[in-house]
Amino acid sequence: MHFFVAEKYGEIYRQEIKDALGGTGFDLIIIDEAHYFRNRNDSQRAAAARTFFGEGKDRLARNALLLTATPNHSAARNIYDILSYFTDITLKYDMDDVRSLMENFAIRRLRKMCGKR
């Protein structure tokens, strides 16, 4: 029951935003702390997010920039799940092929500690 309510509100909010934008949605959506989307099927938040961001041609945004320092928490599938909210990844990639996912979707920057040598 809770998942249904969360999904319904996600759908309502997505449609209100798209209507306010003339039915087109956003060109780009930026998601900080994207690792919070790593568990696609286990919470009300995930259910609401799935319907809010939409699927296929009914996505809220044509492009997404996902920011996270920790994309992979406990399983290779975490990266796949994060991406699946924003692209039709299920049609193109194996969820356990982390290397391919990272090569095609990630820009990795390492923090270097500055100080005395």
Short mmCIF file of N, CA and C in Angstrom, two decimals:
data_model
loop_
_atom_site.label_atom_id
_atom_site.label_comp_id
_atom_site.label_asym_id
_atom_site.label_seq_id
_atom_site.Cartn_x
_atom_site.Cartn_y
_atom_site.Cartn_z
N MET A 1 0.81 -1.19 0.00
CA MET A 1 0.00 0.00 0.00
C MET A 1 0.86 1.26 0.00
N HIS A 2 1.89 1.29 0.86
CA HIS A 2 2.74 2.48 0.95
C HIS A 2 3.45 2.77 -0.38
N PHE A 3 3.88 1.70 -1.07
CA PHE A 3 4.57 1.90 -2.34
C PHE A 3 3.63 2.53 -3.37
N PHE A 4 2.37 2.12 -3.36
CA PHE A 4 1.41 2.67 -4.30
C PHE A 4 1.23 4.17 -4.07
N VAL A 5 1.12 4.59 -2.82
CA VAL A 5 0.96 6.01 -2.49
C VAL A 5 2.19 6.79 -2.94
N ALA A 6 3.37 6.27 -2.65
CA ALA A 6 4.62 6.94 -3.04
C ALA A 6 4.70 7.06 -4.56
N GLU A 7 4.36 6.00 -5.27
CA GLU A 7 4.39 6.04 -6.74
C GLU A 7 3.39 7.05 -7.27
N LYS A 8 2.22 7.11 -6.68
CA LYS A 8 1.19 8.04 -7.15
C LYS A 8 1.65 9.48 -6.99
N TYR A 9 2.24 9.81 -5.83
CA TYR A 9 2.74 11.17 -5.63
C TYR A 9 3.89 11.49 -6.57
N GLY A 10 4.76 10.53 -6.81
CA GLY A 10 5.85 10.73 -7.77
C GLY A 10 5.31 11.07 -9.15
N GLU A 11 4.27 10.35 -9.56
CA GLU A 11 3.64 10.59 -10.87
C GLU A 11 2.98 11.97 -10.93
N ILE A 12 2.28 12.33 -9.87
CA ILE A 12 1.61 13.63 -9.83
C ILE A 12 2.61 14.77 -9.94
N TYR A 13 3.68 14.70 -9.15
CA TYR A 13 4.68 15.78 -9.16
C TYR A 13 5.40 15.87 -10.51
N ARG A 14 5.73 14.70 -11.10
CA ARG A 14 6.38 14.71 -12.41
C ARG A 14 5.50 15.40 -13.45
N GLN A 15 4.22 15.05 -13.44
CA GLN A 15 3.31 15.64 -14.42
C GLN A 15 3.11 17.13 -14.20
N GLU A 16 3.05 17.56 -12.94
CA GLU A 16 2.91 19.00 -12.65
C GLU A 16 4.12 19.78 -13.17
N ILE A 17 5.31 19.23 -12.97
CA ILE A 17 6.52 19.90 -13.46
C ILE A 17 6.53 19.95 -14.98
N LYS A 18 6.22 18.82 -15.62
CA LYS A 18 6.21 18.80 -17.08
C LYS A 18 5.16 19.75 -17.65
N ASP A 19 4.01 19.82 -17.01
CA ASP A 19 2.97 20.76 -17.46
C ASP A 19 3.45 22.20 -17.34
N ALA A 20 4.11 22.52 -16.23
CA ALA A 20 4.62 23.88 -16.01
C ALA A 20 5.69 24.24 -17.04
N LEU A 21 6.38 23.23 -17.56
CA LEU A 21 7.43 23.45 -18.57
C LEU A 21 6.90 23.26 -19.99
N GLY A 22 5.61 23.28 -20.16
CA GLY A 22 5.04 23.13 -21.49
C GLY A 22 5.03 21.70 -21.99
N GLY A 23 5.10 20.74 -21.08
CA GLY A 23 5.04 19.33 -21.45
C GLY A 23 6.34 18.71 -21.89
N THR A 24 7.42 19.48 -21.86
CA THR A 24 8.68 18.95 -22.38
C THR A 24 9.62 18.40 -21.32
N GLY A 25 9.49 18.80 -20.08
CA GLY A 25 10.44 18.38 -19.06
C GLY A 25 11.71 19.20 -19.15
N PHE A 26 12.72 18.77 -18.44
CA PHE A 26 13.99 19.50 -18.39
C PHE A 26 14.96 19.01 -19.46
N ASP A 27 15.86 19.88 -19.88
CA ASP A 27 16.97 19.46 -20.73
C ASP A 27 17.98 18.67 -19.91
N LEU A 28 18.22 19.13 -18.68
CA LEU A 28 19.23 18.52 -17.80
C LEU A 28 18.74 18.58 -16.37
N ILE A 29 18.90 17.47 -15.68
CA ILE A 29 18.63 17.43 -14.24
C ILE A 29 19.93 17.02 -13.56
N ILE A 30 20.28 17.70 -12.48
CA ILE A 30 21.51 17.41 -11.75
C ILE A 30 21.12 16.80 -10.41
N ILE A 31 21.64 15.63 -10.13
CA ILE A 31 21.33 14.90 -8.91
C ILE A 31 22.61 14.78 -8.08
N ASP A 32 22.65 15.47 -6.95
CA ASP A 32 23.78 15.33 -6.02
C ASP A 32 23.45 14.18 -5.06
N GLU A 33 24.49 13.54 -4.56
CA GLU A 33 24.32 12.39 -3.66
C GLU A 33 23.52 11.28 -4.35
N ALA A 34 23.84 11.02 -5.60
CA ALA A 34 23.10 10.04 -6.40
C ALA A 34 23.14 8.63 -5.81
N HIS A 35 24.10 8.36 -4.93
CA HIS A 35 24.18 7.02 -4.33
C HIS A 35 22.94 6.68 -3.50
N TYR A 36 22.13 7.67 -3.14
CA TYR A 36 20.89 7.37 -2.42
C TYR A 36 19.89 6.61 -3.30
N PHE A 37 20.15 6.52 -4.59
CA PHE A 37 19.28 5.78 -5.51
C PHE A 37 19.82 4.38 -5.80
N ARG A 38 20.73 3.89 -4.98
CA ARG A 38 21.40 2.61 -5.26
C ARG A 38 20.52 1.39 -5.03
N ASN A 39 19.47 1.49 -4.28
CA ASN A 39 18.58 0.35 -4.03
C ASN A 39 17.25 0.60 -4.72
N ARG A 40 17.13 0.07 -5.91
CA ARG A 40 16.00 0.42 -6.79
C ARG A 40 14.66 -0.13 -6.32
N ASN A 41 14.63 -1.21 -5.59
CA ASN A 41 13.35 -1.86 -5.32
C ASN A 41 12.99 -2.01 -3.85
N ASP A 42 13.62 -1.26 -2.96
CA ASP A 42 13.42 -1.61 -1.56
C ASP A 42 12.84 -0.53 -0.66
N SER A 43 12.31 0.53 -1.19
CA SER A 43 11.80 1.57 -0.30
C SER A 43 10.72 2.41 -0.97
N GLN A 44 10.01 3.15 -0.14
CA GLN A 44 9.03 4.09 -0.68
C GLN A 44 9.73 5.16 -1.49
N ARG A 45 10.92 5.58 -1.03
CA ARG A 45 11.69 6.59 -1.76
C ARG A 45 12.00 6.10 -3.16
N ALA A 46 12.40 4.84 -3.28
CA ALA A 46 12.71 4.28 -4.60
C ALA A 46 11.46 4.23 -5.48
N ALA A 47 10.34 3.84 -4.88
CA ALA A 47 9.09 3.78 -5.65
C ALA A 47 8.69 5.16 -6.15
N ALA A 48 8.79 6.16 -5.28
CA ALA A 48 8.45 7.53 -5.68
C ALA A 48 9.40 8.03 -6.75
N ALA A 49 10.69 7.75 -6.59
CA ALA A 49 11.70 8.21 -7.56
C ALA A 49 11.48 7.58 -8.93
N ARG A 50 11.16 6.29 -8.96
CA ARG A 50 10.93 5.62 -10.25
C ARG A 50 9.84 6.32 -11.04
N THR A 51 8.74 6.65 -10.38
CA THR A 51 7.65 7.29 -11.12
C THR A 51 7.92 8.78 -11.33
N PHE A 52 8.60 9.43 -10.40
CA PHE A 52 8.90 10.86 -10.54
C PHE A 52 9.82 11.11 -11.73
N PHE A 53 10.89 10.33 -11.87
CA PHE A 53 11.83 10.54 -12.97
C PHE A 53 11.29 10.00 -14.29
N GLY A 54 10.32 9.09 -14.26
CA GLY A 54 9.70 8.58 -15.47
C GLY A 54 10.55 7.54 -16.18
N GLU A 55 10.03 7.05 -17.29
CA GLU A 55 10.72 6.03 -18.07
C GLU A 55 10.59 6.32 -19.55
N GLY A 56 11.55 5.84 -20.31
CA GLY A 56 11.51 5.98 -21.76
C GLY A 56 11.34 7.42 -22.20
N LYS A 57 10.41 7.65 -23.12
CA LYS A 57 10.19 9.00 -23.65
C LYS A 57 9.45 9.90 -22.67
N ASP A 58 8.97 9.34 -21.58
CA ASP A 58 8.24 10.13 -20.58
C ASP A 58 9.13 10.53 -19.40
N ARG A 59 10.44 10.54 -19.61
CA ARG A 59 11.36 10.94 -18.54
C ARG A 59 11.20 12.42 -18.23
N LEU A 60 11.48 12.76 -16.98
CA LEU A 60 11.39 14.15 -16.54
C LEU A 60 12.47 15.01 -17.20
N ALA A 61 13.61 14.40 -17.50
CA ALA A 61 14.71 15.15 -18.13
C ALA A 61 15.34 14.32 -19.24
N ARG A 62 15.77 15.00 -20.29
CA ARG A 62 16.44 14.31 -21.39
C ARG A 62 17.85 13.86 -21.01
N ASN A 63 18.50 14.60 -20.13
CA ASN A 63 19.86 14.28 -19.70
C ASN A 63 19.95 14.39 -18.18
N ALA A 64 20.88 13.64 -17.60
CA ALA A 64 21.09 13.69 -16.15
C ALA A 64 22.57 13.72 -15.85
N LEU A 65 22.94 14.54 -14.89
CA LEU A 65 24.30 14.58 -14.36
C LEU A 65 24.21 14.10 -12.93
N LEU A 66 24.80 12.94 -12.67
CA LEU A 66 24.73 12.32 -11.35
C LEU A 66 26.04 12.52 -10.62
N LEU A 67 25.97 13.04 -9.41
CA LEU A 67 27.16 13.31 -8.62
C LEU A 67 27.17 12.42 -7.39
N THR A 68 28.27 11.72 -7.17
CA THR A 68 28.43 10.91 -5.98
C THR A 68 29.91 10.57 -5.80
N ALA A 69 30.32 10.49 -4.56
CA ALA A 69 31.68 10.06 -4.27
C ALA A 69 31.72 8.56 -4.02
N THR A 70 30.56 7.96 -3.82
CA THR A 70 30.49 6.54 -3.46
C THR A 70 29.40 5.82 -4.25
N PRO A 71 29.61 5.56 -5.54
CA PRO A 71 28.57 4.92 -6.35
C PRO A 71 28.33 3.45 -6.02
N ASN A 72 29.33 2.78 -5.48
CA ASN A 72 29.25 1.35 -5.24
C ASN A 72 29.40 1.08 -3.75
N HIS A 73 28.30 0.78 -3.07
CA HIS A 73 28.36 0.56 -1.63
C HIS A 73 28.59 -0.90 -1.28
N SER A 74 27.75 -1.78 -1.78
CA SER A 74 27.82 -3.16 -1.34
C SER A 74 27.80 -4.18 -2.47
N ALA A 75 27.44 -3.75 -3.66
CA ALA A 75 27.34 -4.70 -4.77
C ALA A 75 27.53 -3.97 -6.09
N ALA A 76 27.98 -4.71 -7.07
CA ALA A 76 28.17 -4.14 -8.41
C ALA A 76 26.86 -3.59 -8.95
N ARG A 77 25.78 -4.19 -8.56
CA ARG A 77 24.47 -3.78 -9.05
C ARG A 77 24.12 -2.35 -8.62
N ASN A 78 24.76 -1.82 -7.58
CA ASN A 78 24.46 -0.45 -7.12
C ASN A 78 24.60 0.56 -8.25
N ILE A 79 25.65 0.46 -9.02
CA ILE A 79 25.90 1.42 -10.11
C ILE A 79 24.81 1.28 -11.17
N TYR A 80 24.51 0.07 -11.52
CA TYR A 80 23.45 -0.21 -12.49
C TYR A 80 22.12 0.37 -12.02
N ASP A 81 21.78 0.15 -10.75
CA ASP A 81 20.52 0.65 -10.21
C ASP A 81 20.45 2.17 -10.24
N ILE A 82 21.52 2.84 -9.87
CA ILE A 82 21.55 4.31 -9.91
C ILE A 82 21.28 4.80 -11.33
N LEU A 83 21.97 4.23 -12.29
CA LEU A 83 21.81 4.66 -13.68
C LEU A 83 20.42 4.35 -14.24
N SER A 84 19.81 3.29 -13.75
CA SER A 84 18.53 2.85 -14.32
C SER A 84 17.39 3.84 -14.10
N TYR A 85 17.53 4.75 -13.15
CA TYR A 85 16.50 5.79 -12.97
C TYR A 85 16.52 6.81 -14.11
N PHE A 86 17.66 6.96 -14.76
CA PHE A 86 17.86 8.09 -15.66
C PHE A 86 18.13 7.71 -17.11
N THR A 87 18.28 6.42 -17.40
CA THR A 87 18.53 5.97 -18.76
C THR A 87 17.94 4.58 -18.95
N ASP A 88 17.70 4.19 -20.16
CA ASP A 88 17.18 2.85 -20.45
C ASP A 88 18.33 1.85 -20.49
N ILE A 89 19.06 1.79 -19.41
CA ILE A 89 20.26 0.97 -19.32
C ILE A 89 19.95 -0.52 -19.42
N THR A 90 18.76 -0.93 -19.02
CA THR A 90 18.42 -2.35 -19.04
C THR A 90 18.50 -2.94 -20.43
N LEU A 91 18.41 -2.11 -21.44
CA LEU A 91 18.43 -2.60 -22.81
C LEU A 91 19.85 -2.80 -23.35
N LYS A 92 20.85 -2.24 -22.66
CA LYS A 92 22.18 -2.18 -23.25
C LYS A 92 23.30 -2.84 -22.45
N TYR A 93 23.15 -2.95 -21.13
CA TYR A 93 24.27 -3.37 -20.30
C TYR A 93 23.88 -4.47 -19.32
N ASP A 94 24.86 -5.29 -19.01
CA ASP A 94 24.71 -6.31 -17.98
C ASP A 94 24.92 -5.63 -16.62
N MET A 95 24.02 -5.86 -15.68
CA MET A 95 24.09 -5.17 -14.40
C MET A 95 25.36 -5.48 -13.62
N ASP A 96 26.02 -6.58 -13.89
CA ASP A 96 27.23 -6.94 -13.16
C ASP A 96 28.51 -6.52 -13.88
N ASP A 97 28.39 -5.90 -15.03
CA ASP A 97 29.56 -5.48 -15.79
C ASP A 97 29.97 -4.06 -15.37
N VAL A 98 30.54 -3.96 -14.18
CA VAL A 98 30.90 -2.67 -13.59
C VAL A 98 31.89 -1.92 -14.47
N ARG A 99 32.86 -2.62 -15.01
CA ARG A 99 33.87 -1.97 -15.84
C ARG A 99 33.23 -1.26 -17.04
N SER A 100 32.36 -1.94 -17.74
CA SER A 100 31.70 -1.34 -18.89
C SER A 100 30.82 -0.16 -18.47
N LEU A 101 30.09 -0.32 -17.38
CA LEU A 101 29.25 0.78 -16.88
C LEU A 101 30.09 2.01 -16.56
N MET A 102 31.20 1.81 -15.85
CA MET A 102 32.05 2.94 -15.47
C MET A 102 32.71 3.58 -16.69
N GLU A 103 33.15 2.76 -17.63
CA GLU A 103 33.79 3.31 -18.84
C GLU A 103 32.81 4.16 -19.66
N ASN A 104 31.56 3.77 -19.69
CA ASN A 104 30.58 4.46 -20.52
C ASN A 104 29.83 5.59 -19.82
N PHE A 105 29.79 5.57 -18.50
CA PHE A 105 28.96 6.55 -17.80
C PHE A 105 29.68 7.39 -16.75
N ALA A 106 30.90 7.07 -16.40
CA ALA A 106 31.53 7.75 -15.26
C ALA A 106 32.72 8.60 -15.67
N ILE A 107 32.86 9.69 -14.96
CA ILE A 107 34.09 10.48 -14.99
C ILE A 107 34.60 10.43 -13.57
N ARG A 108 35.77 9.91 -13.40
CA ARG A 108 36.28 9.73 -12.06
C ARG A 108 37.40 10.71 -11.78
N ARG A 109 37.27 11.39 -10.68
CA ARG A 109 38.31 12.32 -10.23
C ARG A 109 38.74 11.88 -8.84
N LEU A 110 40.03 11.78 -8.65
CA LEU A 110 40.57 11.40 -7.35
C LEU A 110 41.02 12.63 -6.60
N ARG A 111 40.73 12.66 -5.33
CA ARG A 111 41.17 13.76 -4.49
C ARG A 111 42.62 13.50 -4.08
N LYS A 112 43.46 14.49 -4.25
CA LYS A 112 44.85 14.37 -3.83
C LYS A 112 45.06 15.27 -2.63
N MET A 113 45.73 14.73 -1.66
CA MET A 113 46.03 15.51 -0.48
C MET A 113 47.23 16.41 -0.78
N CYS A 114 47.11 17.67 -0.52
CA CYS A 114 48.19 18.62 -0.75
C CYS A 114 48.87 18.91 0.58
N GLY A 115 50.15 19.04 0.52
CA GLY A 115 50.89 19.35 1.74
C GLY A 115 52.37 19.29 1.48
N LYS A 116 53.10 19.21 2.56
CA LYS A 116 54.56 19.16 2.45
C LYS A 116 55.00 17.84 1.86
N ARG A 117 56.09 17.89 1.12
CA ARG A 117 56.63 16.67 0.51
C ARG A 117 57.52 15.95 1.46
#
